[in-house]
């Protein structure tokens, strides 16, 4: 069995290292990575922090529709919104809307992180 935590850390480090040259030129990219790092460091609010990435991109591009168009991303955008806002998850943004909350599965957490990383990468590639 492989150590998925070690692999995730290695992948995160490689991901961040690839963005380092662009960090100095882009305050928004730094903010996106701050939210990603906050998600990793605060698992009980992980989806809240990952959703901050989507919100920051929407603000940057002047709204959700324009962000999705400019980033050429639709399904992942919607899926992150579902996981963070609608799914009855203890790590989500709207915990008070659901009477029966459950913890996000490892697969859901991994998926949300993957989507957030993809959003950051797509944005960074436009810089």
Short mmCIF file of N, CA and C in Angstrom, two decimals:
data_model
loop_
_atom_site.label_atom_id
_atom_site.label_comp_id
_atom_site.label_asym_id
_atom_site.label_seq_id
_atom_site.Cartn_x
_atom_site.Cartn_y
_atom_site.Cartn_z
N UNK A 1 0.84 -1.18 0.00
CA UNK A 1 0.00 0.00 0.00
C UNK A 1 0.88 1.25 0.00
N UNK A 2 0.56 2.21 -0.83
CA UNK A 2 1.33 3.43 -0.94
C UNK A 2 0.89 4.43 0.11
N UNK A 3 1.80 5.31 0.48
CA UNK A 3 1.51 6.35 1.46
C UNK A 3 0.87 7.53 0.75
N UNK A 4 -0.46 7.61 0.77
CA UNK A 4 -1.16 8.66 0.02
C UNK A 4 -0.88 10.05 0.58
N UNK A 5 -0.66 10.18 1.89
CA UNK A 5 -0.37 11.49 2.48
C UNK A 5 0.99 11.98 1.97
N UNK A 6 1.98 11.09 1.95
CA UNK A 6 3.30 11.47 1.45
C UNK A 6 3.24 11.84 -0.03
N UNK A 7 2.46 11.08 -0.78
CA UNK A 7 2.30 11.38 -2.21
C UNK A 7 1.61 12.73 -2.41
N UNK A 8 0.59 13.01 -1.59
CA UNK A 8 -0.13 14.28 -1.69
C UNK A 8 0.80 15.45 -1.36
N UNK A 9 1.62 15.30 -0.33
CA UNK A 9 2.57 16.34 0.04
C UNK A 9 3.58 16.56 -1.08
N UNK A 10 4.07 15.48 -1.65
CA UNK A 10 5.02 15.58 -2.76
C UNK A 10 4.37 16.29 -3.95
N UNK A 11 3.13 15.92 -4.25
CA UNK A 11 2.40 16.56 -5.36
C UNK A 11 2.14 18.03 -5.09
N UNK A 12 1.76 18.36 -3.84
CA UNK A 12 1.52 19.76 -3.48
C UNK A 12 2.80 20.58 -3.59
N UNK A 13 3.91 20.01 -3.14
CA UNK A 13 5.19 20.71 -3.21
C UNK A 13 5.59 20.97 -4.65
N UNK A 14 5.44 19.97 -5.50
CA UNK A 14 5.76 20.13 -6.92
C UNK A 14 4.86 21.19 -7.55
N UNK A 15 3.59 21.15 -7.21
CA UNK A 15 2.60 22.12 -7.71
C UNK A 15 3.00 23.54 -7.33
N UNK A 16 3.30 23.76 -6.06
CA UNK A 16 3.65 25.10 -5.59
C UNK A 16 4.97 25.55 -6.21
N UNK A 17 5.94 24.66 -6.28
CA UNK A 17 7.23 25.00 -6.89
C UNK A 17 7.07 25.46 -8.33
N UNK A 18 6.15 24.85 -9.06
CA UNK A 18 5.94 25.22 -10.46
C UNK A 18 5.35 26.63 -10.59
N UNK A 19 4.71 27.11 -9.54
CA UNK A 19 4.08 28.43 -9.57
C UNK A 19 4.96 29.55 -9.01
N UNK A 20 6.05 29.19 -8.37
CA UNK A 20 6.88 30.19 -7.69
C UNK A 20 7.27 31.38 -8.55
N UNK A 21 7.73 31.19 -9.79
CA UNK A 21 8.10 32.37 -10.58
C UNK A 21 6.95 33.35 -10.80
N UNK A 22 5.73 32.86 -10.84
CA UNK A 22 4.58 33.72 -11.10
C UNK A 22 4.03 34.38 -9.84
N UNK A 23 4.39 33.85 -8.68
CA UNK A 23 3.86 34.39 -7.42
C UNK A 23 4.27 35.83 -7.19
N UNK A 24 5.44 36.18 -7.64
CA UNK A 24 5.93 37.54 -7.41
C UNK A 24 5.20 38.56 -8.26
N UNK A 25 4.58 38.12 -9.34
CA UNK A 25 3.89 39.03 -10.24
C UNK A 25 2.39 39.11 -10.00
N UNK A 26 1.83 38.23 -9.21
CA UNK A 26 0.38 38.15 -9.12
C UNK A 26 -0.13 38.03 -7.68
N UNK A 27 -0.74 39.10 -7.21
CA UNK A 27 -1.33 39.07 -5.87
C UNK A 27 -2.49 38.08 -5.80
N UNK A 28 -3.25 37.96 -6.88
CA UNK A 28 -4.38 37.03 -6.87
C UNK A 28 -3.88 35.59 -6.78
N UNK A 29 -2.80 35.28 -7.47
CA UNK A 29 -2.24 33.93 -7.40
C UNK A 29 -1.77 33.63 -5.97
N UNK A 30 -1.16 34.60 -5.33
CA UNK A 30 -0.74 34.42 -3.93
C UNK A 30 -1.96 34.17 -3.04
N UNK A 31 -3.04 34.91 -3.28
CA UNK A 31 -4.26 34.73 -2.48
C UNK A 31 -4.86 33.34 -2.70
N UNK A 32 -4.84 32.86 -3.94
CA UNK A 32 -5.36 31.53 -4.25
C UNK A 32 -4.56 30.46 -3.49
N UNK A 33 -3.25 30.61 -3.51
CA UNK A 33 -2.41 29.64 -2.81
C UNK A 33 -2.56 29.74 -1.29
N UNK A 34 -2.79 30.95 -0.79
CA UNK A 34 -3.05 31.11 0.64
C UNK A 34 -4.31 30.33 1.03
N UNK A 35 -5.34 30.41 0.21
CA UNK A 35 -6.57 29.67 0.50
C UNK A 35 -6.33 28.17 0.41
N UNK A 36 -5.56 27.74 -0.56
CA UNK A 36 -5.25 26.32 -0.70
C UNK A 36 -4.48 25.83 0.53
N UNK A 37 -3.49 26.60 0.95
CA UNK A 37 -2.71 26.22 2.13
C UNK A 37 -3.57 26.23 3.38
N UNK A 38 -4.49 27.16 3.49
CA UNK A 38 -5.41 27.19 4.62
C UNK A 38 -6.27 25.92 4.64
N UNK A 39 -6.70 25.47 3.47
CA UNK A 39 -7.51 24.25 3.39
C UNK A 39 -6.73 23.05 3.89
N UNK A 40 -5.49 22.96 3.50
CA UNK A 40 -4.64 21.84 3.92
C UNK A 40 -4.41 21.88 5.43
N UNK A 41 -4.26 23.08 5.97
CA UNK A 41 -3.97 23.22 7.39
C UNK A 41 -5.19 23.22 8.30
N UNK A 42 -6.38 23.30 7.74
CA UNK A 42 -7.62 23.38 8.53
C UNK A 42 -8.65 22.40 7.97
N UNK A 43 -8.43 21.09 8.19
CA UNK A 43 -9.30 20.09 7.57
C UNK A 43 -10.78 20.21 7.95
N UNK A 44 -11.09 20.75 9.12
CA UNK A 44 -12.51 20.86 9.51
C UNK A 44 -13.23 21.92 8.70
N UNK A 45 -12.49 22.81 8.04
CA UNK A 45 -13.07 23.84 7.18
C UNK A 45 -12.49 23.78 5.77
N UNK A 46 -12.01 22.63 5.38
CA UNK A 46 -11.29 22.48 4.12
C UNK A 46 -12.10 22.97 2.92
N UNK A 47 -13.34 22.58 2.83
CA UNK A 47 -14.15 22.97 1.67
C UNK A 47 -14.45 24.46 1.66
N UNK A 48 -14.53 25.07 2.82
CA UNK A 48 -14.72 26.52 2.91
C UNK A 48 -13.53 27.22 2.27
N UNK A 49 -12.34 26.80 2.63
CA UNK A 49 -11.13 27.42 2.09
C UNK A 49 -10.96 27.14 0.60
N UNK A 50 -11.27 25.93 0.17
CA UNK A 50 -11.15 25.62 -1.26
C UNK A 50 -12.14 26.44 -2.08
N UNK A 51 -13.32 26.67 -1.52
CA UNK A 51 -14.31 27.48 -2.22
C UNK A 51 -13.87 28.94 -2.34
N UNK A 52 -13.06 29.40 -1.39
CA UNK A 52 -12.51 30.76 -1.47
C UNK A 52 -11.75 30.96 -2.79
N UNK A 53 -11.15 29.91 -3.30
CA UNK A 53 -10.43 29.98 -4.56
C UNK A 53 -11.40 30.31 -5.68
N UNK A 54 -12.50 29.62 -5.71
CA UNK A 54 -13.52 29.87 -6.72
C UNK A 54 -14.07 31.28 -6.59
N UNK A 55 -14.33 31.71 -5.37
CA UNK A 55 -14.85 33.07 -5.14
C UNK A 55 -13.85 34.13 -5.59
N UNK A 56 -12.58 33.93 -5.29
CA UNK A 56 -11.55 34.91 -5.68
C UNK A 56 -11.44 35.01 -7.19
N UNK A 57 -11.53 33.89 -7.87
CA UNK A 57 -11.47 33.91 -9.34
C UNK A 57 -12.70 34.60 -9.92
N UNK A 58 -13.86 34.35 -9.34
CA UNK A 58 -15.08 35.01 -9.81
C UNK A 58 -14.96 36.53 -9.63
N UNK A 59 -14.46 36.97 -8.49
CA UNK A 59 -14.25 38.41 -8.27
C UNK A 59 -13.25 38.97 -9.27
N UNK A 60 -12.17 38.26 -9.47
CA UNK A 60 -11.11 38.72 -10.37
C UNK A 60 -11.64 38.92 -11.80
N UNK A 61 -12.47 38.00 -12.25
CA UNK A 61 -12.97 38.06 -13.62
C UNK A 61 -14.31 38.78 -13.75
N UNK A 62 -14.85 39.28 -12.65
CA UNK A 62 -16.09 40.03 -12.71
C UNK A 62 -17.34 39.19 -12.67
N UNK A 63 -17.27 38.00 -12.10
CA UNK A 63 -18.44 37.15 -11.95
C UNK A 63 -18.17 35.71 -12.34
N UNK A 64 -19.06 34.82 -11.89
CA UNK A 64 -18.93 33.39 -12.17
C UNK A 64 -18.91 33.08 -13.66
N UNK A 65 -19.84 33.66 -14.38
CA UNK A 65 -19.96 33.35 -15.81
C UNK A 65 -18.69 33.71 -16.55
N UNK A 66 -18.16 34.89 -16.29
CA UNK A 66 -16.95 35.32 -16.97
C UNK A 66 -15.74 34.49 -16.53
N UNK A 67 -15.68 34.13 -15.26
CA UNK A 67 -14.58 33.29 -14.78
C UNK A 67 -14.60 31.93 -15.47
N UNK A 68 -15.77 31.33 -15.55
CA UNK A 68 -15.88 30.01 -16.22
C UNK A 68 -15.50 30.13 -17.69
N UNK A 69 -15.92 31.20 -18.33
CA UNK A 69 -15.61 31.39 -19.75
C UNK A 69 -14.10 31.59 -19.94
N UNK A 70 -13.51 32.46 -19.15
CA UNK A 70 -12.09 32.78 -19.32
C UNK A 70 -11.19 31.60 -18.96
N UNK A 71 -11.62 30.84 -17.96
CA UNK A 71 -10.82 29.68 -17.54
C UNK A 71 -11.17 28.42 -18.33
N UNK A 72 -12.25 28.52 -19.11
CA UNK A 72 -12.73 27.37 -19.90
C UNK A 72 -12.95 26.15 -19.02
N UNK A 73 -13.69 26.39 -17.96
CA UNK A 73 -13.95 25.33 -16.99
C UNK A 73 -15.41 25.43 -16.55
N UNK A 74 -16.11 24.35 -16.59
CA UNK A 74 -17.53 24.36 -16.25
C UNK A 74 -17.86 23.29 -15.21
N UNK A 75 -17.65 22.04 -15.55
CA UNK A 75 -18.06 20.94 -14.66
C UNK A 75 -17.34 20.96 -13.33
N UNK A 76 -16.02 21.18 -13.36
CA UNK A 76 -15.27 21.24 -12.10
C UNK A 76 -15.74 22.41 -11.25
N UNK A 77 -16.05 23.53 -11.88
CA UNK A 77 -16.54 24.72 -11.17
C UNK A 77 -17.83 24.36 -10.42
N UNK A 78 -18.74 23.70 -11.13
CA UNK A 78 -20.02 23.31 -10.53
C UNK A 78 -19.82 22.28 -9.42
N UNK A 79 -18.93 21.32 -9.65
CA UNK A 79 -18.71 20.25 -8.67
C UNK A 79 -18.14 20.81 -7.36
N UNK A 80 -17.19 21.72 -7.46
CA UNK A 80 -16.65 22.32 -6.24
C UNK A 80 -17.74 23.10 -5.52
N UNK A 81 -18.58 23.78 -6.27
CA UNK A 81 -19.71 24.49 -5.67
C UNK A 81 -20.65 23.54 -4.94
N UNK A 82 -20.92 22.40 -5.55
CA UNK A 82 -21.79 21.41 -4.91
C UNK A 82 -21.17 20.90 -3.60
N UNK A 83 -19.92 20.49 -3.68
CA UNK A 83 -19.27 19.93 -2.49
C UNK A 83 -19.21 20.96 -1.35
N UNK A 84 -18.91 22.20 -1.67
CA UNK A 84 -18.74 23.22 -0.64
C UNK A 84 -20.06 23.79 -0.14
N UNK A 85 -21.08 23.84 -1.00
CA UNK A 85 -22.31 24.54 -0.65
C UNK A 85 -23.54 23.67 -0.44
N UNK A 86 -23.67 22.60 -1.17
CA UNK A 86 -24.92 21.84 -1.14
C UNK A 86 -24.84 20.48 -0.47
N UNK A 87 -23.72 19.81 -0.61
CA UNK A 87 -23.60 18.49 0.01
C UNK A 87 -23.67 18.65 1.53
N UNK A 88 -24.30 17.71 2.22
CA UNK A 88 -24.46 17.82 3.69
C UNK A 88 -23.16 17.42 4.42
N UNK A 89 -22.14 18.23 4.25
CA UNK A 89 -20.82 17.89 4.78
C UNK A 89 -20.42 18.81 5.93
N UNK A 90 -19.84 18.23 6.94
CA UNK A 90 -19.39 19.01 8.10
C UNK A 90 -18.30 20.00 7.73
N UNK A 91 -17.56 19.74 6.67
CA UNK A 91 -16.48 20.62 6.24
C UNK A 91 -16.95 21.70 5.27
N UNK A 92 -18.22 21.69 4.93
CA UNK A 92 -18.78 22.60 3.94
C UNK A 92 -19.13 23.97 4.50
N UNK A 93 -19.60 24.82 3.63
CA UNK A 93 -19.89 26.21 3.97
C UNK A 93 -21.25 26.41 4.64
N UNK A 94 -22.22 25.58 4.34
CA UNK A 94 -23.59 25.82 4.81
C UNK A 94 -24.07 24.68 5.69
N UNK A 95 -23.36 24.49 6.76
CA UNK A 95 -23.65 23.38 7.68
C UNK A 95 -25.02 23.51 8.33
N UNK A 96 -25.49 24.73 8.52
CA UNK A 96 -26.76 24.94 9.19
C UNK A 96 -27.98 24.59 8.34
N UNK A 97 -27.78 24.39 7.06
CA UNK A 97 -28.91 24.06 6.17
C UNK A 97 -29.30 22.59 6.22
N UNK A 98 -28.47 21.78 6.82
CA UNK A 98 -28.70 20.33 6.82
C UNK A 98 -28.84 19.83 8.25
N UNK A 99 -29.78 18.93 8.45
CA UNK A 99 -29.96 18.37 9.78
C UNK A 99 -29.06 17.17 10.01
N UNK A 100 -28.72 16.44 8.98
CA UNK A 100 -27.87 15.26 9.11
C UNK A 100 -26.57 15.47 8.33
N UNK A 101 -25.57 15.94 9.02
CA UNK A 101 -24.29 16.16 8.37
C UNK A 101 -23.40 14.94 8.51
N UNK A 102 -22.53 14.77 7.55
CA UNK A 102 -21.54 13.71 7.60
C UNK A 102 -20.19 14.32 7.21
N UNK A 103 -19.13 13.61 7.56
CA UNK A 103 -17.81 14.07 7.15
C UNK A 103 -17.62 13.76 5.67
N UNK A 104 -16.91 14.63 4.99
CA UNK A 104 -16.58 14.38 3.59
C UNK A 104 -15.72 13.13 3.52
N UNK A 105 -15.94 12.34 2.50
CA UNK A 105 -15.13 11.14 2.32
C UNK A 105 -13.74 11.55 1.83
N UNK A 106 -12.82 10.63 1.92
CA UNK A 106 -11.48 10.88 1.40
C UNK A 106 -11.55 11.19 -0.08
N UNK A 107 -12.39 10.49 -0.79
CA UNK A 107 -12.54 10.73 -2.24
C UNK A 107 -13.08 12.13 -2.51
N UNK A 108 -14.06 12.58 -1.72
CA UNK A 108 -14.61 13.93 -1.90
C UNK A 108 -13.57 15.00 -1.60
N UNK A 109 -12.80 14.80 -0.54
CA UNK A 109 -11.74 15.75 -0.20
C UNK A 109 -10.68 15.80 -1.31
N UNK A 110 -10.28 14.63 -1.75
CA UNK A 110 -9.28 14.56 -2.83
C UNK A 110 -9.80 15.23 -4.10
N UNK A 111 -11.05 14.99 -4.42
CA UNK A 111 -11.65 15.60 -5.60
C UNK A 111 -11.69 17.12 -5.48
N UNK A 112 -12.10 17.62 -4.32
CA UNK A 112 -12.17 19.07 -4.12
C UNK A 112 -10.78 19.70 -4.22
N UNK A 113 -9.77 19.05 -3.64
CA UNK A 113 -8.40 19.57 -3.73
C UNK A 113 -7.92 19.56 -5.18
N UNK A 114 -8.22 18.49 -5.87
CA UNK A 114 -7.80 18.37 -7.28
C UNK A 114 -8.44 19.48 -8.12
N UNK A 115 -9.72 19.72 -7.91
CA UNK A 115 -10.41 20.79 -8.64
C UNK A 115 -9.79 22.14 -8.32
N UNK A 116 -9.56 22.41 -7.04
CA UNK A 116 -8.97 23.70 -6.64
C UNK A 116 -7.60 23.88 -7.26
N UNK A 117 -6.80 22.83 -7.25
CA UNK A 117 -5.47 22.91 -7.88
C UNK A 117 -5.61 23.18 -9.36
N UNK A 118 -6.56 22.54 -9.99
CA UNK A 118 -6.78 22.74 -11.43
C UNK A 118 -7.17 24.19 -11.72
N UNK A 119 -8.06 24.74 -10.91
CA UNK A 119 -8.45 26.15 -11.08
C UNK A 119 -7.23 27.07 -10.97
N UNK A 120 -6.40 26.80 -9.98
CA UNK A 120 -5.20 27.62 -9.79
C UNK A 120 -4.26 27.47 -10.98
N UNK A 121 -4.05 26.25 -11.42
CA UNK A 121 -3.14 26.02 -12.56
C UNK A 121 -3.62 26.70 -13.83
N UNK A 122 -4.92 26.59 -14.11
CA UNK A 122 -5.47 27.20 -15.30
C UNK A 122 -5.28 28.72 -15.24
N UNK A 123 -5.56 29.29 -14.07
CA UNK A 123 -5.36 30.73 -13.91
C UNK A 123 -3.89 31.09 -14.07
N UNK A 124 -3.01 30.35 -13.42
CA UNK A 124 -1.57 30.65 -13.47
C UNK A 124 -1.04 30.55 -14.90
N UNK A 125 -1.57 29.64 -15.69
CA UNK A 125 -1.13 29.48 -17.07
C UNK A 125 -1.51 30.66 -17.93
N UNK A 126 -2.45 31.48 -17.48
CA UNK A 126 -2.84 32.67 -18.22
C UNK A 126 -1.98 33.88 -17.88
N UNK A 127 -1.17 33.75 -16.85
CA UNK A 127 -0.31 34.88 -16.44
C UNK A 127 0.89 35.01 -17.37
#
